[in-house]
Amino acid sequence: MTDTSDLTAALRGIVDDFNALTTADRLQLLLEFSTGLPELPERYAAHPELLEGVPECQSPIFLVVEVDGSGPDAPVHLFFSAPAEAPTTRGFAGILYEGLNGLTAADVQAVPNDISDRLGLAEAVSPLRLRGMAGMLGRIKRQVREKSGI
Amino acid sequence: MSLLFDDDPKFTAYANPERLVSTQWLADHLGDEGLAVVESDEDVLLYETGHIPGAVKVDWHLDLNDAVTRDYVDGAGFAKLLGGKGITRDTTVVIYGDKNNWWAAYALWVFALFGHPDVRLLDGGRAKWVAEGREFTTDVPSPAPVDYPVVEREDDGVRAFKEDVLGFLGGQLVDVRSLPEYTGERTHMPDYPDEGTVRGGHIPGAQSVPWARAANEDGTFRSRADLDAIYRQEKGLTPSEPVIAYCRIGERSAHSWFVLQHLLGFPNVRNYDGSWTEWGNSVRVPIARGAEPGDVPAP
């Protein structure tokens, strides 16, 4: 069993859902996260330069974090931009959005760095791609740290 | 029965024009009896977002690799895969994919390990089909299973292993990675993360011919004359001697293997699928650094 004791409720649910499925169905679930990723709001869609690129990913992806206020309890909001022709990368962004959006700055900082390894996807996607998801998480955490001041 | 070849004038100059089809040819023949269209992508979810009508998916992770051994599926595994996709030994297979057909060429190369008689690449791949605004569907076909014979995989002549390359030093080796990977400045593609190679550089004596030089902007292959100018005139490669191509994990070099084998007609080309991830990590294996092929160690 994949350990989820150190995860927040949303992430625990996602990890449990993935691990309950066969490998092929895990890919389908990843695709659902891909299609569920919200569009960028106008303030970012019109200003892509405000987003940070994640070169660890094999396809272009950009992200930005907003923190309401400062300190450990400040809520965090995530915004991603990833092309439709990169569904795997979008799927990983979708998981992070679903799992982290709205958490407090402290909770985001506490997300384990190996979350990408707990989805049971190692057989189905390349290590490079899983590392890309870890790269997104690393950049999210850094932005949260800078913007929340914790 | 094979389908008729694509007589697109561009293809006639190639050594094996029957190994390529144009997007127009494919559009004209979709649904023909005896034709199977296969999509094979680097992004393993791309097929599900839309594909050429009737195309089946071959997943390079789940379908072509053995789940345990660091190897491809065996004859029984290949028969199960193709039979399950409704492909017989007589079926004409057209493969296409993303990323300049890297994985499509890779899949075609694996098909070649099993000697599938008629397998072709879609010139320009998925991107050209998209650019031309051609039809896509999310309907996944469920072809009736058919019998595909169990054919023993024959690696000889098509595939090179590390030991083969060690015995081949001084021969025509082609490194198809980007220049910074070749010189040793980096161990991975620009903007791609490191996949964990200990050392950077290239196999001693290998010529640098980045795969992209074989492709036009739109992902189609360059003309026969252009390819001859690069591989034969500039690099001095000769068809009378064997060639081994490699990259980082064997997919980009499958693309160059296709160019040398089928477009230029070199009779003896092997793809070293272990490539730099194996070579750069292997104990007591020589490497060279810098922009020159470097000295080949005495045997």
Coordinates of C-alpha atoms in Angstrom, one line a residue:
Chain A
M1 CA 0.0 0.0 0.0
T2 CA 1.2 3.5 -0.8
D3 CA 1.7 5.5 2.3
T4 CA -0.7 8.5 2.4
S5 CA -0.5 9.3 6.1
D6 CA 1.5 12.5 5.6
L7 CA -0.8 13.9 2.9
T8 CA -3.7 16.4 3.0
A9 CA -7.2 15.1 2.4
A10 CA -7.3 16.2 -1.3
L11 CA -3.9 14.7 -2.2
R12 CA -4.6 11.5 -0.2
G13 CA -7.8 11.1 -2.2
I14 CA -6.0 11.5 -5.5
V15 CA -3.2 9.1 -4.6
D16 CA -5.7 6.5 -3.4
D17 CA -7.8 6.8 -6.5
F18 CA -4.7 6.3 -8.8
N19 CA -3.5 3.3 -6.8
A20 CA -6.9 1.6 -6.9
L21 CA -6.8 1.4 -10.7
T22 CA -5.0 -0.8 -13.2
T23 CA -2.2 0.9 -15.1
A24 CA -4.3 1.6 -18.2
D25 CA -7.0 3.1 -16.1
R26 CA -4.5 5.3 -14.3
L27 CA -3.6 6.8 -17.6
Q28 CA -7.3 7.5 -18.2
L29 CA -7.5 9.2 -14.8
L30 CA -4.5 11.3 -15.7
L31 CA -6.3 12.3 -18.9
E32 CA -9.3 13.4 -16.8
F33 CA -7.1 15.6 -14.7
S34 CA -5.7 17.0 -18.0
T35 CA -9.1 18.0 -19.2
G36 CA -10.1 19.3 -15.8
L37 CA -7.3 21.9 -15.6
P38 CA -8.9 25.3 -15.6
E39 CA -8.1 27.9 -18.2
L40 CA -6.0 30.9 -17.2
P41 CA -7.9 33.9 -16.0
E42 CA -7.6 37.0 -18.3
R43 CA -5.0 38.7 -16.2
Y44 CA -2.5 35.9 -16.9
A45 CA -3.8 34.8 -20.3
A46 CA -2.9 38.3 -21.5
H47 CA 0.4 38.4 -19.7
P48 CA 2.1 35.1 -20.1
E49 CA 5.4 36.7 -19.0
L50 CA 4.1 36.7 -15.4
L51 CA 4.2 32.9 -15.4
E52 CA 7.3 30.8 -14.7
G53 CA 8.4 28.1 -17.1
V54 CA 9.1 24.6 -15.9
P55 CA 11.9 23.4 -18.1
E56 CA 12.0 20.0 -16.3
C57 CA 8.9 19.1 -18.2
Q58 CA 9.1 17.6 -21.7
S59 CA 6.4 19.9 -23.0
P60 CA 6.0 23.6 -22.4
I61 CA 4.3 24.4 -19.1
F62 CA 4.1 27.7 -17.2
L63 CA 2.8 28.3 -13.7
V64 CA 2.2 31.1 -11.2
V65 CA 1.2 31.1 -7.5
E66 CA -0.8 33.7 -5.7
V67 CA -0.9 33.9 -1.9
D68 CA -3.6 35.9 -0.2
G69 CA -1.7 37.9 2.4
S70 CA 1.3 36.4 4.2
G71 CA 2.2 33.9 6.8
P72 CA 1.6 30.2 7.2
D73 CA -2.2 30.4 7.1
A74 CA -2.4 32.4 3.9
P75 CA -4.4 30.6 1.2
V76 CA -2.6 29.6 -2.0
H77 CA -4.0 29.8 -5.5
L78 CA -2.4 28.1 -8.5
F79 CA -2.5 28.9 -12.2
F80 CA -1.2 26.8 -15.0
S81 CA -0.7 27.1 -18.7
A82 CA -0.1 23.9 -20.7
P83 CA -0.9 23.2 -24.3
A84 CA -3.7 20.7 -25.2
E85 CA -1.2 18.7 -27.2
A86 CA 0.7 17.9 -24.1
P87 CA -2.0 16.0 -22.2
T88 CA 0.4 14.2 -19.8
T89 CA 2.0 17.4 -18.6
R90 CA -1.4 19.0 -18.3
G91 CA -2.6 15.9 -16.3
F92 CA 0.2 16.4 -13.8
A93 CA -0.6 20.1 -13.6
G94 CA -4.3 19.1 -13.0
I95 CA -3.3 16.8 -10.1
L96 CA -1.3 19.6 -8.5
Y97 CA -4.2 22.0 -9.0
E98 CA -6.7 19.7 -7.6
G99 CA -4.5 18.7 -4.7
L100 CA -3.0 22.0 -3.7
N101 CA -5.2 24.9 -4.8
G102 CA -6.8 26.6 -1.8
L103 CA -4.4 25.0 0.8
T104 CA -2.6 27.3 3.2
A105 CA 1.0 28.2 2.5
A106 CA 2.2 26.0 5.4
D107 CA 0.2 23.0 4.0
V108 CA 1.7 23.5 0.5
Q109 CA 5.2 23.6 2.0
A110 CA 4.5 20.3 3.8
V111 CA 3.6 18.4 0.6
P112 CA 6.1 15.5 0.3
N113 CA 8.5 16.1 -2.6
D114 CA 8.0 12.5 -3.8
I115 CA 4.3 12.9 -4.5
S116 CA 4.8 12.2 -8.2
D117 CA 6.3 8.7 -7.3
R118 CA 3.2 7.7 -5.4
L119 CA 0.7 7.7 -8.2
G120 CA 1.7 4.3 -9.6
L121 CA 2.6 5.8 -13.0
A122 CA 6.2 4.7 -13.2
E123 CA 5.4 1.9 -15.6
A124 CA 3.2 4.0 -17.9
V125 CA 5.1 7.2 -18.3
S126 CA 8.8 8.0 -18.5
P127 CA 10.9 9.0 -15.5
L128 CA 11.5 12.2 -17.2
R129 CA 7.9 13.1 -17.0
L130 CA 7.5 12.2 -13.4
R131 CA 10.5 14.4 -12.7
G132 CA 8.7 17.1 -14.6
M133 CA 5.9 16.9 -12.1
A134 CA 8.4 17.1 -9.2
G135 CA 9.9 20.1 -10.9
M136 CA 6.5 21.8 -11.0
L137 CA 6.0 21.1 -7.3
G138 CA 9.5 22.5 -6.5
R139 CA 8.7 25.7 -8.3
I140 CA 5.3 26.0 -6.6
K141 CA 6.9 25.6 -3.2
R142 CA 9.5 28.2 -3.9
Q143 CA 7.0 30.8 -5.1
V144 CA 4.8 30.1 -2.1
R145 CA 7.9 30.6 0.2
E146 CA 8.8 33.9 -1.5
K147 CA 5.3 35.2 -1.5
S148 CA 4.0 34.1 1.9
G149 CA 7.3 35.0 3.7
I150 CA 7.3 31.8 5.7
Chain B
M1 CA -2.0 -8.1 -49.8
S2 CA 0.0 -4.9 -49.6
L3 CA -1.7 -1.7 -50.6
L4 CA -0.2 0.2 -53.5
F5 CA 2.7 2.4 -52.7
D6 CA 2.5 6.2 -52.5
D7 CA 3.9 7.5 -55.8
D8 CA 4.4 11.0 -54.4
P9 CA 7.2 12.4 -56.6
K10 CA 9.2 13.5 -53.5
F11 CA 9.4 9.8 -52.4
T12 CA 10.7 8.3 -55.7
A13 CA 14.2 9.6 -55.1
Y14 CA 14.5 7.7 -51.8
A15 CA 16.0 4.2 -51.7
N16 CA 12.9 2.6 -50.3
P17 CA 10.0 4.9 -51.3
E18 CA 7.6 2.3 -50.2
R19 CA 8.4 3.0 -46.6
L20 CA 6.7 6.4 -46.6
V21 CA 3.3 7.7 -47.2
S22 CA 2.1 11.3 -47.5
T23 CA -0.8 12.7 -45.5
Q24 CA -2.8 12.9 -48.7
W25 CA -2.2 9.2 -49.5
L26 CA -3.3 8.2 -46.0
A27 CA -6.4 10.4 -46.2
D28 CA -7.3 8.8 -49.6
H29 CA -6.8 5.2 -48.2
L30 CA -8.4 5.5 -44.7
G31 CA -10.7 2.5 -44.3
D32 CA -9.1 0.4 -47.1
E33 CA -9.1 -3.2 -46.5
G34 CA -5.7 -4.5 -45.4
L35 CA -4.6 -1.1 -44.0
A36 CA -3.9 -0.5 -40.3
V37 CA -3.0 2.9 -39.0
V38 CA -1.0 3.0 -35.7
E39 CA -0.3 6.1 -33.6
S40 CA 2.7 5.9 -31.3
D41 CA 3.6 9.0 -29.3
E42 CA 6.1 10.2 -26.7
D43 CA 3.1 11.7 -24.9
V44 CA 1.3 8.5 -24.0
L45 CA -2.0 10.3 -23.6
L46 CA -2.1 12.2 -26.8
Y47 CA -3.9 9.5 -28.8
E48 CA -6.8 9.7 -26.3
T49 CA -7.3 13.4 -27.0
G50 CA -7.9 12.7 -30.7
H51 CA -6.4 10.6 -33.5
I52 CA -6.7 9.8 -37.2
P53 CA -10.0 7.9 -37.6
G54 CA -9.6 4.2 -37.3
A55 CA -6.0 4.5 -35.9
V56 CA -5.1 2.2 -33.0
K57 CA -2.6 3.1 -30.3
V58 CA 0.7 1.4 -29.6
D59 CA 2.1 2.6 -26.3
W60 CA 5.9 2.4 -26.2
H61 CA 6.0 1.9 -22.5
L62 CA 3.2 -0.6 -22.0
D63 CA 3.1 -2.4 -25.4
L64 CA 6.6 -2.6 -26.8
N65 CA 8.7 -3.1 -23.7
D66 CA 8.9 -6.2 -21.7
A67 CA 7.6 -5.4 -18.2
V68 CA 10.5 -6.9 -16.4
T69 CA 13.5 -7.5 -18.6
R70 CA 15.2 -4.4 -20.0
D71 CA 14.2 -5.5 -23.5
Y72 CA 11.4 -5.5 -26.0
V73 CA 8.5 -8.0 -26.1
D74 CA 9.2 -11.4 -27.5
G75 CA 7.6 -13.1 -30.4
A76 CA 4.6 -14.2 -28.4
G77 CA 4.2 -10.8 -26.9
F78 CA 4.4 -9.1 -30.3
A79 CA 1.9 -11.6 -31.8
K80 CA -0.5 -10.9 -29.0
L81 CA -0.1 -7.1 -29.4
L82 CA -0.6 -7.0 -33.2
G83 CA -3.3 -9.7 -33.3
G84 CA -5.2 -7.8 -30.6
K85 CA -5.1 -4.7 -32.8
G86 CA -6.5 -6.6 -35.8
I87 CA -3.2 -6.6 -37.6
T88 CA -2.2 -9.7 -39.6
R89 CA 1.2 -10.5 -41.1
D90 CA -0.2 -9.3 -44.4
T91 CA -1.5 -6.0 -43.2
T92 CA 0.0 -2.7 -44.5
V93 CA 0.8 -0.7 -41.3
V94 CA 1.2 3.0 -41.4
I95 CA 2.7 4.5 -38.2
Y96 CA 2.6 8.2 -37.2
G97 CA 3.2 10.1 -34.0
D98 CA 4.2 13.3 -32.2
K99 CA 7.6 14.9 -31.8
N100 CA 8.7 14.6 -35.4
N101 CA 7.8 10.9 -35.5
W102 CA 10.5 9.9 -33.1
W103 CA 8.3 7.3 -31.4
A104 CA 6.6 6.3 -34.6
A105 CA 10.1 5.6 -36.1
Y106 CA 10.9 3.8 -32.9
A107 CA 7.8 1.6 -33.2
L108 CA 8.6 1.0 -36.9
W109 CA 12.0 -0.1 -35.9
V110 CA 10.6 -2.5 -33.3
F111 CA 8.3 -3.9 -36.1
A112 CA 11.4 -4.4 -38.1
L113 CA 12.9 -6.5 -35.4
F114 CA 10.1 -8.9 -36.1
G115 CA 10.4 -8.5 -39.9
H116 CA 6.8 -7.2 -40.4
P117 CA 6.7 -7.1 -44.2
D118 CA 4.9 -3.9 -44.9
V119 CA 5.3 -1.1 -42.4
R120 CA 5.4 2.6 -43.4
L121 CA 5.9 6.0 -41.8
L122 CA 3.6 8.9 -42.3
D123 CA 5.8 11.7 -43.6
G124 CA 5.4 14.7 -41.2
G125 CA 3.6 12.6 -38.6
R126 CA 0.8 13.8 -36.4
A127 CA 1.8 17.5 -36.6
K128 CA 1.4 17.7 -40.3
W129 CA -2.0 16.0 -40.2
V130 CA -3.0 18.6 -37.6
A131 CA -1.5 21.5 -39.5
E132 CA -3.5 20.5 -42.6
G133 CA -6.7 20.5 -40.5
R134 CA -7.5 16.9 -41.3
E135 CA -10.0 14.8 -39.5
F136 CA -9.5 13.6 -35.9
T137 CA -11.7 11.6 -33.7
T138 CA -11.8 10.4 -30.1
D139 CA -13.6 7.2 -31.1
V140 CA -11.4 4.3 -30.2
P141 CA -11.8 1.4 -32.7
S142 CA -12.2 -2.1 -31.4
P143 CA -10.9 -4.3 -34.2
A144 CA -11.8 -8.0 -34.1
P145 CA -8.7 -9.9 -32.9
V146 CA -6.9 -11.8 -35.6
D147 CA -4.1 -14.3 -35.6
Y148 CA -0.6 -12.9 -35.9
P149 CA 2.0 -15.6 -36.1
V150 CA 4.6 -15.9 -33.4
V151 CA 7.8 -14.7 -35.1
E152 CA 11.1 -14.8 -33.3
R153 CA 12.5 -11.4 -32.9
E154 CA 15.7 -11.1 -34.9
D155 CA 17.9 -8.4 -33.4
D156 CA 20.8 -9.2 -35.7
G157 CA 21.4 -6.7 -38.4
V158 CA 18.9 -4.1 -37.0
R159 CA 19.9 -3.7 -33.4
A160 CA 23.2 -3.2 -31.7
F161 CA 24.1 -4.0 -28.1
K162 CA 26.8 -2.4 -26.0
E163 CA 29.2 -5.3 -26.7
D164 CA 28.6 -4.9 -30.4
V165 CA 29.5 -1.2 -30.2
L166 CA 32.6 -2.0 -28.2
G167 CA 33.7 -4.3 -31.0
F168 CA 32.8 -1.7 -33.6
L169 CA 34.9 1.2 -32.3
G170 CA 36.6 2.7 -35.4
G171 CA 33.5 1.9 -37.5
Q172 CA 30.9 4.3 -38.7
L173 CA 29.1 5.5 -35.6
V174 CA 26.6 8.2 -35.8
D175 CA 25.6 10.2 -32.7
V176 CA 22.3 11.9 -33.4
R177 CA 21.9 13.9 -30.2
S178 CA 22.2 17.6 -30.0
L179 CA 25.7 19.1 -30.1
P180 CA 25.9 20.0 -26.3
E181 CA 25.1 16.4 -25.6
Y182 CA 27.8 15.2 -28.0
T183 CA 30.5 17.5 -26.7
G184 CA 29.7 16.4 -23.1
E185 CA 28.6 19.8 -22.0
R186 CA 25.3 18.2 -20.9
T187 CA 24.0 14.7 -20.6
H188 CA 20.5 15.3 -21.8
M189 CA 18.5 17.2 -24.4
P190 CA 18.5 21.0 -23.9
D191 CA 15.6 22.0 -21.6
Y192 CA 15.0 18.4 -20.7
P193 CA 15.9 17.1 -17.2
D194 CA 18.8 14.8 -16.6
E195 CA 17.9 11.2 -16.8
G196 CA 20.9 10.3 -14.7
T197 CA 23.9 9.7 -16.9
V198 CA 27.1 9.9 -14.9
R199 CA 29.3 11.3 -17.7
G200 CA 28.8 13.5 -20.7
G201 CA 30.4 13.0 -24.0
H202 CA 30.1 10.6 -26.9
I203 CA 31.4 7.2 -28.1
P204 CA 34.9 7.6 -29.4
G205 CA 35.0 8.1 -33.1
A206 CA 31.3 8.8 -33.5
Q207 CA 30.3 11.5 -35.9
S208 CA 27.8 14.1 -34.7
V209 CA 24.7 14.3 -37.0
P210 CA 21.8 15.6 -34.9
W211 CA 18.6 13.9 -35.9
A212 CA 16.9 17.2 -36.6
R213 CA 19.1 17.8 -39.6
A214 CA 17.1 15.1 -41.4
A215 CA 13.8 16.9 -40.9
N216 CA 12.2 19.9 -42.4
E217 CA 10.4 22.5 -40.3
D218 CA 7.1 20.8 -40.8
G219 CA 8.5 17.4 -39.6
T220 CA 8.7 15.8 -43.0
F221 CA 11.9 14.3 -44.1
R222 CA 14.3 16.3 -46.2
S223 CA 14.9 15.5 -49.8
R224 CA 17.2 12.7 -51.0
A225 CA 19.6 15.3 -52.3
D226 CA 19.7 17.1 -48.9
L227 CA 20.2 13.9 -47.0
D228 CA 23.0 12.7 -49.3
A229 CA 24.7 16.1 -48.9
I230 CA 24.6 15.7 -45.1
Y231 CA 25.3 12.1 -44.4
R232 CA 27.5 11.1 -47.4
Q233 CA 29.2 14.3 -48.6
E234 CA 29.6 16.2 -45.4
K235 CA 30.1 13.3 -43.0
G236 CA 31.7 10.9 -45.5
L237 CA 29.5 8.0 -44.5
T238 CA 29.6 5.2 -47.0
P239 CA 26.9 2.6 -47.6
S240 CA 29.5 -0.1 -48.2
E241 CA 30.4 -0.2 -44.5
P242 CA 28.1 -0.9 -41.6
V243 CA 26.7 2.0 -39.5
I244 CA 25.5 2.1 -35.9
A245 CA 23.4 5.1 -34.7
Y246 CA 22.6 6.0 -31.2
C247 CA 21.2 8.8 -29.1
R248 CA 20.1 8.9 -25.4
I249 CA 17.5 6.1 -25.2
G250 CA 17.2 5.0 -28.8
E251 CA 14.2 6.9 -30.1
R252 CA 15.8 9.8 -31.9
S253 CA 18.3 7.4 -33.4
A254 CA 15.4 5.2 -34.6
H255 CA 14.5 8.3 -36.7
S256 CA 18.1 8.5 -38.1
W257 CA 18.2 4.7 -38.5
F258 CA 15.1 5.1 -40.8
V259 CA 16.8 7.8 -42.8
L260 CA 20.0 5.8 -43.4
Q261 CA 18.3 2.5 -43.9
H262 CA 15.3 3.4 -45.9
L263 CA 15.8 6.8 -47.4
L264 CA 19.5 6.6 -48.3
G265 CA 19.5 2.8 -48.7
F266 CA 22.5 1.9 -46.5
P267 CA 22.2 -1.8 -46.4
N268 CA 23.6 -2.4 -42.9
V269 CA 22.4 0.0 -40.3
R270 CA 21.8 -0.8 -36.6
N271 CA 20.2 1.2 -33.9
Y272 CA 22.0 1.0 -30.5
D273 CA 18.9 1.3 -28.2
G274 CA 20.9 1.2 -25.0
S275 CA 22.4 4.5 -26.3
W276 CA 24.0 7.1 -24.0
T277 CA 22.0 6.2 -20.9
E278 CA 23.8 2.8 -21.0
W279 CA 27.1 3.8 -22.5
G280 CA 27.6 6.9 -20.3
N281 CA 27.0 4.9 -17.1
S282 CA 29.0 1.7 -18.0
V283 CA 32.0 0.8 -16.1
R284 CA 35.3 0.7 -18.0
V285 CA 33.8 1.9 -21.3
P286 CA 35.7 4.7 -23.1
I287 CA 34.2 8.0 -23.9
A288 CA 35.4 11.1 -25.8
R289 CA 34.6 14.7 -25.0
G290 CA 34.5 17.8 -27.2
A291 CA 33.4 18.7 -30.7
E292 CA 35.7 16.2 -32.5
P293 CA 35.0 12.5 -32.8
G294 CA 38.1 11.8 -30.8
D295 CA 40.7 9.1 -30.7
V296 CA 39.5 5.5 -30.8
P297 CA 41.3 3.4 -28.1
A298 CA 43.3 0.5 -29.3
P299 CA 41.4 -2.8 -29.0

